[in-house]
Short mmCIF file of C-alpha atoms and ligand atoms in Angstrom, two decimals:
data_model
loop_
_atom_site.label_atom_id
_atom_site.label_comp_id
_atom_site.label_asym_id
_atom_site.label_seq_id
_atom_site.Cartn_x
_atom_site.Cartn_y
_atom_site.Cartn_z
CA MET E 1 -31.68 38.60 -1.84
CA SER E 2 -33.35 41.37 -3.87
CA ASN E 3 -37.04 42.24 -4.01
CA ALA E 4 -39.55 42.67 -6.82
CA THR E 5 -42.23 45.29 -6.36
CA LEU E 6 -45.81 44.57 -7.29
CA LEU E 7 -48.24 47.44 -7.70
CA LEU E 8 -51.77 46.22 -7.06
CA GLU E 9 -54.78 48.52 -6.76
CA GLY E 10 -52.54 51.44 -5.82
CA LYS E 11 -50.57 49.58 -3.12
CA GLU E 12 -46.99 48.38 -3.43
CA TYR E 13 -45.88 44.95 -2.25
CA ALA E 14 -42.24 43.86 -1.93
CA LEU E 15 -41.77 40.24 -2.95
CA PRO E 16 -38.46 38.39 -2.50
CA VAL E 17 -36.59 37.35 -5.64
CA ILE E 18 -34.78 34.03 -5.45
CA ALA E 19 -32.14 32.76 -7.87
CA GLY E 20 -31.06 29.23 -8.78
CA VAL E 21 -27.43 28.21 -9.26
CA GLU E 22 -27.81 28.64 -13.03
CA LYS E 23 -29.09 32.20 -12.40
CA GLU E 24 -32.71 31.49 -13.27
CA ILE E 25 -34.81 33.84 -11.19
CA ALA E 26 -38.20 33.52 -9.52
CA ILE E 27 -40.45 35.88 -7.61
CA ASP E 28 -41.47 34.28 -4.33
CA ILE E 29 -45.19 34.99 -4.07
CA SER E 30 -45.87 32.64 -1.15
CA SER E 31 -46.71 35.60 1.11
CA LEU E 32 -48.73 37.51 -1.51
CA ARG E 33 -52.20 36.34 -0.53
CA ALA E 34 -51.62 37.00 3.16
CA LYS E 35 -50.34 40.50 2.37
CA SER E 36 -52.77 41.53 -0.38
CA GLY E 37 -55.61 38.98 -0.66
CA ALA E 38 -54.58 38.21 -4.26
CA VAL E 39 -53.43 34.87 -5.64
CA THR E 40 -51.45 34.32 -8.84
CA TYR E 41 -53.15 32.81 -11.89
CA ASP E 42 -51.21 30.40 -14.09
CA PRO E 43 -53.35 27.65 -15.65
CA GLY E 44 -51.23 24.65 -16.63
CA TYR E 45 -48.44 25.98 -14.33
CA GLY E 46 -46.43 27.10 -17.37
CA ASN E 47 -44.77 29.85 -15.36
CA THR E 48 -44.86 28.49 -11.84
CA GLY E 49 -41.92 27.06 -9.89
CA SER E 50 -43.52 24.53 -7.55
CA CYS E 51 -40.37 23.61 -5.61
CA SER E 52 -36.62 24.04 -5.54
CA SER E 53 -34.72 20.96 -6.66
CA ALA E 54 -31.10 19.83 -6.99
CA ILE E 55 -31.77 16.89 -9.32
CA THR E 56 -32.19 17.95 -12.94
CA PHE E 57 -31.39 21.17 -14.78
CA ILE E 58 -33.04 22.05 -18.09
CA ASP E 59 -32.47 25.15 -20.19
CA GLY E 60 -35.17 24.80 -22.84
CA GLU E 61 -33.94 27.75 -24.89
CA ARG E 62 -30.43 26.32 -25.22
CA GLY E 63 -31.40 22.63 -25.38
CA ILE E 64 -29.52 21.75 -22.17
CA LEU E 65 -30.38 18.79 -19.94
CA ARG E 66 -28.23 17.73 -16.98
CA TYR E 67 -28.74 15.14 -14.25
CA ARG E 68 -27.08 16.27 -11.01
CA GLY E 69 -24.88 18.58 -13.10
CA TYR E 70 -23.73 15.98 -15.65
CA PRO E 71 -24.65 16.75 -19.30
CA ILE E 72 -27.07 14.22 -20.77
CA GLU E 73 -24.81 13.71 -23.80
CA GLN E 74 -21.94 12.49 -21.59
CA ILE E 75 -24.17 10.33 -19.41
CA ALA E 76 -25.84 8.80 -22.46
CA GLU E 77 -22.48 7.86 -23.93
CA LYS E 78 -20.74 6.55 -20.84
CA ALA E 79 -23.15 5.38 -18.13
CA SER E 80 -25.38 2.38 -17.55
CA PHE E 81 -29.00 2.88 -16.53
CA VAL E 82 -28.39 1.45 -13.06
CA GLU E 83 -25.52 3.92 -12.55
CA VAL E 84 -27.84 6.77 -13.56
CA ALA E 85 -30.56 5.51 -11.24
CA TYR E 86 -28.04 5.60 -8.38
CA LEU E 87 -26.92 9.11 -9.37
CA LEU E 88 -30.48 10.43 -9.40
CA VAL E 89 -31.67 8.74 -6.22
CA TYR E 90 -28.55 9.24 -4.06
CA GLY E 91 -27.12 12.42 -5.56
CA GLU E 92 -23.63 11.30 -6.65
CA LEU E 93 -22.14 8.86 -9.13
CA PRO E 94 -21.53 5.52 -7.39
CA THR E 95 -18.07 4.14 -6.70
CA LYS E 96 -17.39 0.61 -7.96
CA VAL E 97 -18.34 -0.85 -4.59
CA GLU E 98 -21.48 1.27 -4.28
CA LEU E 99 -22.58 0.30 -7.78
CA ALA E 100 -21.95 -3.39 -7.12
CA THR E 101 -23.96 -3.27 -3.88
CA PHE E 102 -26.80 -1.32 -5.49
CA SER E 103 -26.93 -3.73 -8.47
CA LEU E 104 -26.89 -6.74 -6.17
CA ASN E 105 -29.74 -5.30 -4.11
CA LEU E 106 -31.77 -4.67 -7.25
CA THR E 107 -31.10 -8.23 -8.42
CA ARG E 108 -32.21 -9.71 -5.10
CA HIS E 109 -35.61 -7.97 -5.12
CA THR E 110 -36.86 -8.67 -8.63
CA LEU E 111 -39.23 -11.47 -7.64
CA LEU E 112 -42.89 -10.68 -7.01
CA GLN E 113 -44.71 -12.30 -4.08
CA GLU E 114 -46.31 -15.41 -5.59
CA ASP E 115 -49.74 -14.10 -4.52
CA MET E 116 -49.29 -11.07 -6.71
CA LYS E 117 -49.22 -13.29 -9.79
CA LYS E 118 -52.92 -13.96 -9.21
CA PHE E 119 -53.65 -10.30 -9.93
CA PHE E 120 -52.56 -10.86 -13.51
CA GLU E 121 -55.20 -13.58 -13.89
CA GLY E 122 -57.86 -11.00 -13.08
CA PHE E 123 -56.92 -8.52 -15.79
CA PRO E 124 -58.44 -9.07 -19.23
CA ASN E 125 -55.98 -10.17 -21.93
CA SER E 126 -56.64 -6.88 -23.70
CA ALA E 127 -55.64 -4.81 -20.64
CA HIS E 128 -53.30 -1.95 -21.47
CA PRO E 129 -49.98 -2.67 -19.72
CA MET E 130 -49.91 0.88 -18.30
CA GLY E 131 -53.15 0.16 -16.43
CA ILE E 132 -51.59 -3.02 -15.07
CA LEU E 133 -48.32 -1.28 -14.15
CA SER E 134 -50.10 1.48 -12.26
CA ALA E 135 -52.40 -0.95 -10.41
CA MET E 136 -49.54 -3.29 -9.51
CA ALA E 137 -47.31 -0.44 -8.33
CA ALA E 138 -50.09 0.73 -6.00
CA SER E 139 -50.70 -2.82 -4.79
CA LEU E 140 -47.05 -3.11 -3.68
CA SER E 141 -48.08 -0.85 -0.78
CA THR E 142 -50.32 -3.63 0.53
CA TYR E 143 -47.37 -6.07 0.62
CA TYR E 144 -44.85 -3.58 1.98
CA PRO E 145 -46.92 -1.26 4.18
CA ASP E 146 -44.06 -0.21 6.43
CA THR E 147 -43.38 3.35 5.33
CA GLU E 148 -40.43 3.55 7.73
CA LYS E 149 -38.54 1.15 5.46
CA ARG E 150 -37.84 3.77 2.86
CA GLU E 151 -34.58 2.44 1.44
CA PRO E 152 -35.76 -1.18 1.02
CA ASN E 153 -38.97 0.08 -0.55
CA ILE E 154 -37.04 2.19 -3.07
CA ILE E 155 -35.01 -0.89 -4.04
CA ARG E 156 -38.12 -3.08 -4.19
CA LEU E 157 -39.90 -0.65 -6.47
CA LEU E 158 -36.98 -0.27 -8.89
CA ALA E 159 -36.38 -4.03 -8.89
CA LYS E 160 -39.98 -5.15 -9.31
CA LEU E 161 -41.23 -2.72 -11.94
CA PRO E 162 -39.44 -4.53 -14.81
CA THR E 163 -40.85 -7.86 -13.59
CA ILE E 164 -44.38 -6.42 -13.50
CA ALA E 165 -43.90 -4.86 -16.94
CA ALA E 166 -42.62 -8.09 -18.50
CA PHE E 167 -45.37 -10.17 -16.84
CA SER E 168 -48.02 -7.81 -18.23
CA TYR E 169 -46.61 -8.37 -21.72
CA LYS E 170 -46.46 -12.15 -21.31
CA LYS E 171 -50.05 -12.08 -20.07
CA SER E 172 -51.16 -10.12 -23.16
CA ILE E 173 -49.70 -12.73 -25.52
CA GLY E 174 -50.78 -15.73 -23.45
CA GLN E 175 -47.26 -16.99 -22.69
CA PRO E 176 -46.03 -18.24 -19.31
CA PHE E 177 -44.28 -15.72 -17.11
CA ILE E 178 -40.50 -15.87 -17.24
CA TYR E 179 -38.92 -15.44 -13.82
CA PRO E 180 -36.03 -13.05 -13.18
CA ARG E 181 -32.47 -14.34 -13.45
CA ASN E 182 -29.86 -13.22 -10.94
CA ASP E 183 -26.89 -13.75 -13.26
CA LEU E 184 -28.05 -10.96 -15.58
CA THR E 185 -27.87 -7.18 -15.35
CA TYR E 186 -30.98 -5.04 -14.83
CA THR E 187 -31.61 -4.49 -18.54
CA GLN E 188 -30.53 -7.99 -19.65
CA ASN E 189 -32.87 -9.49 -17.11
CA PHE E 190 -35.76 -7.36 -18.36
CA LEU E 191 -35.10 -8.48 -21.94
CA GLN E 192 -35.05 -12.16 -20.97
CA MET E 193 -38.29 -11.82 -18.96
CA MET E 194 -39.88 -10.20 -22.05
CA PHE E 195 -38.54 -12.40 -24.81
CA ALA E 196 -37.38 -15.76 -23.42
CA VAL E 197 -39.65 -18.78 -23.70
CA PRO E 198 -39.33 -21.83 -21.42
CA CYS E 199 -38.50 -24.20 -24.26
CA GLU E 200 -35.48 -22.32 -25.67
CA PRO E 201 -32.24 -20.81 -24.38
CA TYR E 202 -32.22 -17.02 -24.56
CA VAL E 203 -29.15 -14.99 -25.43
CA VAL E 204 -29.23 -11.24 -24.89
CA ASN E 205 -28.23 -9.25 -27.97
CA GLU E 206 -25.51 -6.75 -27.00
CA THR E 207 -26.74 -3.97 -29.30
CA VAL E 208 -30.27 -4.32 -27.96
CA ASP E 209 -29.00 -4.21 -24.37
CA ARG E 210 -26.90 -1.12 -25.05
CA VAL E 211 -29.71 0.81 -26.72
CA LEU E 212 -32.15 -0.19 -24.00
CA ASN E 213 -29.78 1.36 -21.45
CA LEU E 214 -29.64 4.50 -23.59
CA LEU E 215 -33.42 4.77 -23.88
CA LEU E 216 -33.98 4.30 -20.16
CA ILE E 217 -31.24 6.83 -19.33
CA LEU E 218 -32.74 9.47 -21.63
CA HIS E 219 -36.10 9.10 -19.89
CA ALA E 220 -34.74 8.92 -16.34
CA ASP E 221 -35.70 12.40 -15.15
CA HIS E 222 -37.05 15.63 -16.54
CA GLU E 223 -37.66 17.88 -13.53
CA GLN E 224 -41.21 19.06 -12.80
CA ASN E 225 -43.15 17.54 -15.71
CA CYS E 226 -46.74 16.32 -15.43
CA SER E 227 -46.04 12.86 -13.97
CA THR E 228 -43.25 14.02 -11.63
CA SER E 229 -45.41 16.87 -10.35
CA THR E 230 -48.14 14.27 -9.79
CA VAL E 231 -45.73 12.12 -7.76
CA ARG E 232 -44.81 15.16 -5.66
CA MET E 233 -48.45 16.24 -5.36
CA VAL E 234 -49.62 12.84 -4.13
CA GLY E 235 -46.54 12.37 -1.95
CA SER E 236 -47.00 15.79 -0.35
CA SER E 237 -50.09 14.49 1.46
CA GLY E 238 -47.89 11.88 3.15
CA ALA E 239 -49.12 9.04 0.92
CA ASN E 240 -46.61 6.20 0.63
CA LEU E 241 -43.97 5.85 -2.10
CA PHE E 242 -45.80 3.12 -4.03
CA SER E 243 -49.05 5.13 -4.21
CA ALA E 244 -47.23 8.26 -5.33
CA ILE E 245 -45.39 6.37 -8.09
CA SER E 246 -48.59 4.62 -9.17
CA ALA E 247 -50.18 8.06 -9.61
CA GLY E 248 -47.15 9.17 -11.62
CA ILE E 249 -47.53 6.14 -13.91
CA SER E 250 -51.17 7.09 -14.52
CA ALA E 251 -50.23 10.68 -15.33
CA LEU E 252 -47.52 9.49 -17.71
CA TRP E 253 -50.02 7.36 -19.63
CA GLY E 254 -51.74 10.37 -21.25
CA PRO E 255 -51.09 10.95 -24.98
CA LEU E 256 -49.81 14.48 -24.33
CA HIS E 257 -47.13 13.07 -22.02
CA GLY E 258 -45.50 9.61 -22.09
CA GLY E 259 -48.36 8.11 -24.08
CA ALA E 260 -47.10 10.15 -27.03
CA ASN E 261 -44.51 7.49 -27.94
CA GLN E 262 -47.25 4.98 -28.73
CA GLU E 263 -49.21 7.68 -30.58
CA VAL E 264 -46.17 8.63 -32.69
CA LEU E 265 -45.80 5.12 -34.00
CA GLU E 266 -49.51 4.80 -34.67
CA MET E 267 -49.39 8.12 -36.52
CA LEU E 268 -46.45 6.98 -38.68
CA GLN E 269 -48.25 3.71 -39.43
CA ASN E 270 -51.36 5.67 -40.33
CA ILE E 271 -49.42 7.93 -42.70
CA ARG E 272 -47.98 4.85 -44.36
CA SER E 273 -51.28 3.00 -44.69
CA GLU E 274 -52.85 6.11 -46.22
CA GLY E 275 -50.29 6.16 -48.99
CA GLY E 276 -47.36 7.96 -47.31
CA ASP E 277 -48.46 11.52 -48.09
CA VAL E 278 -46.57 13.26 -45.27
CA ARG E 279 -47.54 16.77 -46.40
CA LYS E 280 -51.23 15.96 -45.96
CA PHE E 281 -50.65 15.15 -42.27
CA VAL E 282 -48.50 18.26 -41.73
CA GLN E 283 -51.32 20.30 -43.25
CA MET E 284 -53.84 18.60 -40.95
CA ALA E 285 -51.68 19.35 -37.88
CA LYS E 286 -51.77 23.05 -38.81
CA ASP E 287 -55.54 23.06 -39.19
CA LYS E 288 -56.99 23.77 -35.73
CA SER E 289 -60.42 22.41 -36.68
CA SER E 290 -58.92 18.93 -37.31
CA LYS E 291 -57.82 18.40 -33.66
CA PHE E 292 -54.89 16.43 -35.10
CA LYS E 293 -51.41 17.18 -33.75
CA LEU E 294 -48.06 15.93 -34.91
CA MET E 295 -47.38 13.53 -32.08
CA GLY E 296 -43.78 13.67 -30.85
CA PHE E 297 -43.57 17.36 -31.75
CA GLY E 298 -43.53 20.29 -29.36
CA HIS E 299 -42.58 20.62 -25.73
CA ARG E 300 -43.57 22.88 -22.87
CA VAL E 301 -39.95 23.61 -21.98
CA TYR E 302 -37.77 22.97 -25.04
CA LYS E 303 -38.13 25.85 -27.47
CA ASN E 304 -35.03 25.12 -29.50
CA PHE E 305 -34.38 21.40 -29.62
CA ASP E 306 -34.84 18.47 -27.29
CA PRO E 307 -31.30 17.12 -26.70
CA ARG E 308 -32.76 13.66 -26.06
CA ALA E 309 -34.37 13.66 -29.51
CA SER E 310 -31.04 14.58 -31.13
CA ILE E 311 -29.33 11.63 -29.40
CA LEU E 312 -32.15 9.26 -30.35
CA LYS E 313 -32.26 10.35 -33.97
CA LYS E 314 -28.65 9.26 -34.37
CA ALA E 315 -29.20 6.12 -32.29
CA ALA E 316 -32.13 5.10 -34.51
CA ASP E 317 -29.85 5.13 -37.58
CA ASP E 318 -27.10 3.18 -35.79
CA VAL E 319 -29.36 0.57 -34.18
CA LEU E 320 -31.37 -0.18 -37.30
CA ALA E 321 -28.14 -0.52 -39.29
CA SER E 322 -26.45 -2.78 -36.78
CA LEU E 323 -29.54 -4.98 -36.36
CA HIS E 324 -30.00 -5.01 -40.16
CA VAL E 325 -33.55 -3.72 -39.78
CA SER E 326 -35.00 -1.62 -42.54
CA ASP E 327 -38.09 0.22 -41.33
CA PRO E 328 -40.16 2.31 -43.77
CA LEU E 329 -41.50 4.24 -40.77
CA LEU E 330 -38.01 5.69 -40.18
CA SER E 331 -38.03 7.27 -43.64
CA ILE E 332 -41.52 8.66 -43.00
CA ALA E 333 -40.35 10.06 -39.64
CA ARG E 334 -37.33 11.72 -41.29
CA GLU E 335 -39.47 13.22 -44.05
CA LEU E 336 -42.02 14.46 -41.52
CA GLU E 337 -39.33 16.08 -39.40
CA ASP E 338 -37.75 17.71 -42.44
CA ILE E 339 -41.02 19.17 -43.74
CA ALA E 340 -42.18 20.36 -40.33
CA LEU E 341 -38.85 21.97 -39.44
CA HIS E 342 -39.02 24.09 -42.61
CA ASP E 343 -42.68 25.03 -42.23
CA SER E 344 -43.46 28.50 -40.84
CA TYR E 345 -46.27 27.15 -38.56
CA PHE E 346 -43.81 24.92 -36.69
CA MET E 347 -40.93 27.41 -36.88
CA GLU E 348 -42.96 30.30 -35.44
CA ARG E 349 -44.26 28.16 -32.59
CA LYS E 350 -40.82 26.65 -31.96
CA LEU E 351 -42.10 23.10 -32.35
CA TYR E 352 -39.31 20.52 -32.62
CA PRO E 353 -39.24 16.73 -32.32
CA ASN E 354 -39.28 15.66 -28.67
CA VAL E 355 -37.91 12.50 -27.01
CA ASP E 356 -40.90 10.47 -28.15
CA PHE E 357 -40.45 11.13 -31.84
CA TYR E 358 -37.68 8.59 -32.49
CA SER E 359 -37.93 6.35 -29.43
CA GLY E 360 -40.81 4.27 -30.86
CA ILE E 361 -38.86 3.39 -33.98
CA ILE E 362 -36.01 2.08 -31.85
CA TYR E 363 -38.35 0.16 -29.54
CA ARG E 364 -39.93 -1.40 -32.61
CA ALA E 365 -36.55 -2.38 -34.01
CA ILE E 366 -35.64 -4.19 -30.77
CA GLY E 367 -38.97 -6.03 -30.70
CA ILE E 368 -40.87 -4.07 -28.06
CA PRO E 369 -44.57 -4.04 -29.00
CA THR E 370 -46.26 -0.65 -29.44
CA GLU E 371 -48.52 -0.99 -26.39
CA MET E 372 -45.43 -1.41 -24.20
CA PHE E 373 -43.76 1.85 -25.30
CA THR E 374 -45.18 3.97 -22.49
CA VAL E 375 -44.35 1.23 -20.00
CA MET E 376 -40.73 1.49 -21.18
CA PHE E 377 -40.89 5.21 -20.50
CA ALA E 378 -42.20 4.50 -16.98
CA LEU E 379 -39.35 2.04 -16.28
CA GLY E 380 -36.88 4.71 -17.33
CA ARG E 381 -38.59 7.48 -15.36
CA ALA E 382 -38.90 5.46 -12.13
CA PRO E 383 -35.54 6.58 -10.61
CA GLY E 384 -36.38 10.19 -11.41
CA TRP E 385 -39.78 9.94 -9.72
CA ILE E 386 -38.18 8.26 -6.70
CA ALA E 387 -35.43 10.90 -6.47
CA GLN E 388 -38.00 13.72 -6.67
CA TRP E 389 -40.25 12.05 -4.09
CA LYS E 390 -37.31 11.54 -1.73
CA GLU E 391 -36.14 15.13 -2.15
CA MET E 392 -39.64 16.37 -1.36
CA VAL E 393 -40.01 14.18 1.74
CA ASP E 394 -36.58 15.30 3.03
CA ASP E 395 -37.26 19.00 2.44
CA PRO E 396 -38.33 20.58 5.74
CA THR E 397 -40.17 23.35 3.85
CA THR E 398 -42.52 20.85 2.10
CA ARG E 399 -46.20 21.54 2.72
CA ILE E 400 -49.15 19.66 1.30
CA ASN E 401 -49.54 20.81 -2.32
CA ARG E 402 -52.72 22.76 -2.57
CA PRO E 403 -53.18 25.33 -5.33
CA ARG E 404 -55.84 28.05 -5.22
CA GLN E 405 -58.41 28.87 -7.89
CA ILE E 406 -60.41 31.70 -9.37
CA TYR E 407 -64.05 30.77 -8.87
CA THR E 408 -66.30 31.36 -11.91
CA GLY E 409 -69.47 29.43 -10.92
CA ALA E 410 -72.90 30.56 -9.69
CA ARG E 411 -73.14 33.21 -6.97
CA GLU E 412 -75.01 32.23 -3.81
CA ARG E 413 -78.58 31.09 -4.53
CA ALA E 414 -81.34 29.38 -2.54
CA PHE E 415 -81.68 25.60 -2.69
CA VAL E 416 -84.74 24.42 -4.69
CA PRO E 417 -86.45 21.24 -3.36
CA ILE E 418 -86.76 18.37 -5.90
CA GLY E 419 -90.55 18.74 -6.46
CA GLU E 420 -90.18 22.40 -7.34
CA ARG E 421 -87.46 22.04 -9.97
CA GLU E 422 -88.41 22.45 -13.59
CA ARG E 423 -86.11 22.42 -16.54
CA THR E 424 -86.92 22.24 -20.20
CA LEU E 425 -85.63 18.93 -21.53
CA VAL E 426 -83.52 19.39 -24.63
CA THR E 427 -83.80 16.38 -26.93
CA ALA E 428 -81.42 15.78 -29.78
N1 LIG K 1 -48.76 19.68 -33.62
C1 LIG K 1 -49.38 20.81 -34.07
N2 LIG K 1 -49.47 21.94 -33.35
C2 LIG K 1 -48.92 21.96 -32.12
C3 LIG K 1 -48.26 20.84 -31.59
C4 LIG K 1 -48.19 19.67 -32.38
N3 LIG K 1 -47.58 18.57 -31.92
N4 LIG K 1 -47.81 21.12 -30.36
C5 LIG K 1 -48.18 22.38 -30.12
N5 LIG K 1 -48.83 22.91 -31.18
C6 LIG K 1 -49.33 24.28 -31.32
C7 LIG K 1 -50.55 24.53 -30.42
O1 LIG K 1 -51.75 24.21 -31.09
C8 LIG K 1 -50.40 26.00 -30.14
O2 LIG K 1 -50.82 26.71 -31.29
P1 LIG K 1 -51.50 28.18 -31.14
O3 LIG K 1 -50.47 29.05 -30.49
O4 LIG K 1 -51.83 28.56 -32.54
O5 LIG K 1 -52.72 27.99 -30.29
C9 LIG K 1 -48.88 26.19 -30.01
O6 LIG K 1 -48.31 25.15 -30.82
C10 LIG K 1 -48.36 26.09 -28.59
O7 LIG K 1 -48.67 24.79 -28.07
P2 LIG K 1 -49.33 24.50 -26.65
O8 LIG K 1 -50.26 23.34 -26.79
O9 LIG K 1 -49.85 25.75 -26.06
O10 LIG K 1 -48.05 24.05 -25.87
P3 LIG K 1 -48.03 23.30 -24.48
O11 LIG K 1 -46.73 23.68 -23.86
O12 LIG K 1 -49.26 23.55 -23.70
O13 LIG K 1 -48.03 21.74 -24.87
C11 LIG K 1 -47.27 19.64 -25.66
C12 LIG K 1 -46.87 21.01 -25.06
C13 LIG K 1 -48.37 19.00 -24.80
C14 LIG K 1 -46.05 18.73 -25.63
C15 LIG K 1 -47.77 19.85 -27.11
O14 LIG K 1 -46.71 20.38 -27.90
C16 LIG K 1 -48.29 18.55 -27.75
O15 LIG K 1 -49.46 18.24 -27.55
N6 LIG K 1 -47.42 17.80 -28.48
C17 LIG K 1 -47.85 16.51 -29.05
C18 LIG K 1 -47.86 15.44 -27.98
C19 LIG K 1 -46.44 15.05 -27.56
O16 LIG K 1 -45.58 14.79 -28.39
N7 LIG K 1 -46.26 14.93 -26.24
C20 LIG K 1 -44.98 14.50 -25.66
C21 LIG K 1 -44.31 15.63 -24.96
S1 LIG K 1 -42.73 15.18 -24.38
C22 LIG K 1 -43.04 14.21 -23.04
O17 LIG K 1 -43.97 14.34 -22.30
C23 LIG K 1 -42.14 13.17 -22.85
#
């Protein structure tokens, strides 16, 4: 291991340099404060490695994404979502027997405790399904409090999230809940819980099932993003799996993260309802005073292209064609992408479409309502969160996550009793 030398106020400090298997290097500053009194400053953690991980590799400059070493393009073409979930959580691709056992276990744990159904009665009909998903994931910890039962709890979580998600949708449209069916696969079962009605037989459309697998796979992990870091942060205190994942769901909800897929579709609809003038919106995105951003564009890590977006762009064409859906929003999305990719503002800042740019159009084509888009992201990301949580718990070097700060508030001052405080009231 080599060292980096830091010169600070005339003194030299040797800091170890560590390298990953793909030769990315990091300066280990964990001893810096003890040696020098200084901390590092990196708001938004854009340049901070918070852990070492063997799950997902991303090279943002070259547009590379691999799960456990396997390129996303190959996984997307050949694997099922359940296979990918196994790969992420347990580290290797499953054998036939392992996959069959894992699938069976997932099938056997899809039911919610009947009591839990009452929770849905308490939520307003207008409740956002992400709020419900996060609350219900946390409440699983009250039904399965035994943290020693890690493996069963992992299975329970993966198996029950689609049921919770589908129930939250049924609640929002006032239809009866559709119970899970054990003769169906993970994705088929989710589709029937979403779209079946008690009075009619439901047949799963093969194209829809295939593309749902693809979408979930592409969202399954993305190393230390905002929600995954949240899962690790919460989990690092020793909080249980369900609480950590519930926190991750909440983090994902934000419009700068997973919530962007809903925002993209709303943006495209907005462009259309305002007459389809794409250039006007591109102009607005460049104007900092407008606060408007092109949703689905830009990424903290990808500075070339997001390989997931490339796969989804092609999938959007194929799925819409094979389902005979013609969506004017797809043409708007294509035009927007084309204009932005040739505009110097976006080129200079290396802003490209991200995974959320085309996913909404596909979800729409397969009948998933806009408010459920981020929930779909959460279902896909669940195995990644679980794998990252498990890796953190198993890592003997894990400490409670606790960043430092640079304090910029008032210096010490004497407390003023309430009767002696005066402040000029500013009225609008
Ligand atoms: N539209 C217009 N300008 C943008 C956009 C955008 N979508 N994204 C970034 N920029 C600009 C910024 O204003 C900034 O400009 P400046 O240098 O003149 O100040 C520059 O590009 C760099 O962007 P940052 O915000 O500093 O990049 P950061 O890494 O902090 O943020 C993020 C990344 C949050 C993804 C951002 O690009 C964004 O808000 N995109 C839109 C929301 C989105 O699609 N989120 C989904 C991300 S993928 C995911 O989570 C699954």
